[in-house]
Amino acid sequence: MITSSVLEVESLTLTAASGEVLVDKVGFSLAAGESLGLVGESGSGKSLTLRAILGLLPRGVEQTGGTIRSKAVSAMVFQDPRGSLDPLCPVVKQVTEVVYYRQKTSLRAARSIALELLMRLGLPDSLATKDRYPSQLSGGQCQRVVIALALACKPGILLCDEPTTALDVTVQRQIIDTITNLQQELGFAMVFVTHNLAIAANLCARLAVMKQGRIVEYGATPALLQHPAEAYTQMLIDSVLPLPELEGGGI
Amino acid sequence: MMKPRLTLTGAAGNNGSYKWLGTALVRALIVILCVMTAVFFLIRIVPGDPAKMILGEYSTPEALQAMHHTLGLDLPIWEQFVRFIQTLFTQGDTGNSIVSGTSTRELIAQRAPVTLLLIVMASVLAIAAALVLAVLAATQKDKLLDHLIRIIPAVTLGMPVFWVGLLFILLFSVRLGWFPVGGSGEGGLSTLHSLVLPAVTVAFSQIPTLVRSLRAQMLEVLESEFVVTLRAAGIPSRVILFKHVLRNSALPTLMLLGVNISYLIGGTLVVEQVFGIKGIGSLLFTSISSRDFPVIQGIALYCALAVVIISLLTEIISGWLDPRTKAQL
Amino acid sequence: MNNIHSEPILTEKSTRPSALRRIVKTPSLLTGILMFAILILLAVLVPYLSPYDPSEQNLSAFLQPPSAAHWLGTDQLGRDLLTRLLYAARTDLAIMILAEIIPFCTGVLLGMISGYYGKWTDKVISLITDAFIAFPFYLIVIIVAFASGAGERGIYITFILVGWIVFARVVRGLTASFRKQEWIASAQTLGLPGHRILLRHLLPNVLPQAVVVLMTDMIGLLVAIVTLGYLGIGIAPPTPDWGTMIADGQPFITTAWWLSAVPGFAVVYTGIALSLLGDGLADIWRRKS
């Protein structure tokens, strides 16, 4: 085990009000600046694990066992970028608000920090002069705003909950590049939840495969991909469609 | 439903056309025309001869004929309609009162202020109370207070508004002596004072529906993803509730008021009768007992016009305020 | 080919045996049914239960407070209040139920047509409903009830004219949303005629929601009947009715307040029963789907 971990989750158990166990004894640790991919089908408890780390479990779900030890501020990037933003509030204002409450600056300073963040994430600088609402931005742009919201918390751990699933394939690529670059620059640790093994494998040094609320396999990415111990992991690997060979011009 | 948009820039906002506004206006206009037609037919589709109702069951055929002539009922129906529309557009009303000979417009204008004041007071009270109750219920979801607030509609839905008015008079006027038993005072503060109880009565009948929709609306907003995002970003709950959730619930509330204005006016007419207030409601009932058809028609017309115009206004205002309407076009 | 028709539809046949258990398991529905049943039972049996006649005057015993002989006291003509209250329930509840039949049917039908066919049918029907909704409900009820003459007939005519709108609006919205679903499209591609899709497939899916609306609408209708009675343009005086009872008691509000209060509570009681019924039914159907 790495001693300088920023996040340690130990036998975390989450239970629904009905008594159904949704996450069962999940444990992993995360070193500063490291990325962990949490992979699995929908309903396997990945997102709930993230919400538990954040301390924002949905109504009716409770932590019934285990511990979460975190040494850094965590922030989250959500799956549905447009839904994650207040539709009636200009996006700059939303980022400003988070800077204001998290970094305890003056409102004016918060606004300039927010704008700087947004520019850095590749949003048009017209935002500075004109109020733009989420409905006036594209999905990809909205996701950049959501990332800015998370970064405004100055996180040591970034939790990403399927941040690319709702986006077009081309935009997915851009968002992932943005996240990778930011991580190299700012050095935050990351838990990346996705059902897409290919994306996780590209981004993360270690992977945890989840199924029905349990981690069924956990290890360094290359080893896990080459020698999966579980049939389920093998199935996930097989389900990543290779591009057809483009010999002879292809069809 | 949001359609996927291909443009990556945020330029679509302001050069978007105001097509929704045009559609709303045209629709309101057509509804107004329908309303006019309906007012014309209102006393013609129901069985019975209006002239006979005015003169009584045992009137002579001559008197009946004369009355038919006064009412224009001896003309073919299309000509009656043309005449009706003509008066509407030249005088802005439905003809003169059979009883007093005064134009209906004037009669209504005399009575309108107190009714309008009552409606405004009732709406303000209803919205204020509904907002407080809805915020309490939504933030305490599934706790005791929420259950209590949710029982209110089931109990009050079956309360006739005039009966509530009577009980209020009994309690607050007769027993406690806080308010006059009826009437509308002698202007100024005394009018406001006498209208408090009627306004509370009208508001009381509106609050359940308002609370029910507002609570549902606020819960939807409270459980929407952006609230989770804001929580995750560490914004204090009171800021989330009062800035984001309330703002997002405000538009639907405004729309709701536009829809409910019709019930509000109807309730006001009945409540006026209970409290003996000389407004449009009492004009309606005196006209009914004296069979003054043009006045009845005039009241129906003006009330309906008020409803159409207020709904249109709420639609326009919320369209104006909502960035989504602009972006979608 | 025939069994194609019934295939893609959410049928409710297989759920029969558990229907009773589901009612018992829904407390709001059970309470609603019980409250309503008690009321109906009392109203039906009142001639055998009460020693008094609803219109029998006894001027030596007028305006009496509640006592052993008169559980709820007597009115200004010495008539037993409880007896009149239950006879009034007969009148008001019967009219309430009868007056809903035609509006319910036309409303559901027009709503389905409007939602299913869309285009101009929808536009015309929506315009008519919009124009009707523009008139404050009580205004139009008062005018039509007056113009068609006081009494039951006026109430029936009024509700035939205006009662269908609520159902039409709800059903139209529902039908339009069902229409977008795949199974309707597949039924259409199979070449089923429109009326068949409407009656065989859409109606069963739309009806539950319409019945829930019917429950709340009946409360509104009852309140309207009572209001008309109070205003003197509803049920005519000799027949007992909660509205006229409240109006009759109004002059004595300072001395014998229960004369006006009690009939109002009867309306509230019926309202609560119907509310619970509606909520319970909605719960059951929500859980099913």
PDB file of C-alpha atoms in Angstrom, chain A residues 14-17 22-23 45-63 76 78 161, chain B residues 222-225 228 231:
ATOM      1  CA  LEU A  14     -24.055   1.449   1.056  1.00  0.00           C
ATOM      2  CA  THR A  15     -27.579   0.282   1.660  1.00  0.00           C
ATOM      3  CA  ALA A  16     -30.889   1.417   0.209  1.00  0.00           C
ATOM      4  CA  ALA A  17     -33.850   2.169   2.429  1.00  0.00           C
ATOM      5  CA  LEU A  22     -26.001  -1.385  -3.298  1.00  0.00           C
ATOM      6  CA  VAL A  23     -22.267  -1.159  -2.634  1.00  0.00           C
ATOM      7  CA  GLY A  45     -22.516   1.036  -7.727  1.00  0.00           C
ATOM      8  CA  LYS A  46     -19.732   3.127  -9.269  1.00  0.00           C
ATOM      9  CA  SER A  47     -21.558   6.452  -9.132  1.00  0.00           C
ATOM     10  CA  LEU A  48     -22.847   5.796  -5.619  1.00  0.00           C
ATOM     11  CA  THR A  49     -19.284   5.170  -4.442  1.00  0.00           C
ATOM     12  CA  LEU A  50     -18.315   8.578  -5.798  1.00  0.00           C
ATOM     13  CA  ARG A  51     -21.297  10.247  -4.151  1.00  0.00           C
ATOM     14  CA  ALA A  52     -20.312   8.634  -0.857  1.00  0.00           C
ATOM     15  CA  ILE A  53     -16.771  10.021  -1.133  1.00  0.00           C
ATOM     16  CA  LEU A  54     -18.274  13.436  -1.782  1.00  0.00           C
ATOM     17  CA  GLY A  55     -20.645  13.022   1.148  1.00  0.00           C
ATOM     18  CA  LEU A  56     -23.735  13.576  -1.005  1.00  0.00           C
ATOM     19  CA  LEU A  57     -25.580  10.293  -1.062  1.00  0.00           C
ATOM     20  CA  PRO A  58     -28.978  10.477  -2.757  1.00  0.00           C
ATOM     21  CA  ARG A  59     -32.095  10.400  -0.597  1.00  0.00           C
ATOM     22  CA  GLY A  60     -32.810   6.925   0.726  1.00  0.00           C
ATOM     23  CA  VAL A  61     -29.268   5.558   0.490  1.00  0.00           C
ATOM     24  CA  GLU A  62     -27.139   5.241   3.606  1.00  0.00           C
ATOM     25  CA  GLN A  63     -23.620   4.286   4.460  1.00  0.00           C
ATOM     26  CA  MET A  76     -16.995  16.237  -8.857  1.00  0.00           C
ATOM     27  CA  PHE A  78     -21.108  14.991 -13.487  1.00  0.00           C
ATOM     28  CA  ASP A 161     -18.795  10.491 -12.998  1.00  0.00           C
TER      29      ASP A 161
ATOM     30  CA  LEU B 222     -34.431  20.378  -5.527  1.00  0.00           C
ATOM     31  CA  GLU B 223     -33.815  16.924  -6.951  1.00  0.00           C
ATOM     32  CA  SER B 224     -32.471  18.132 -10.267  1.00  0.00           C
ATOM     33  CA  GLU B 225     -28.836  17.563 -11.013  1.00  0.00           C
ATOM     34  CA  VAL B 228     -26.360  18.260  -6.602  1.00  0.00           C
ATOM     35  CA  ARG B 231     -23.992  21.101  -3.261  1.00  0.00           C
TER      36      ARG B 231
END
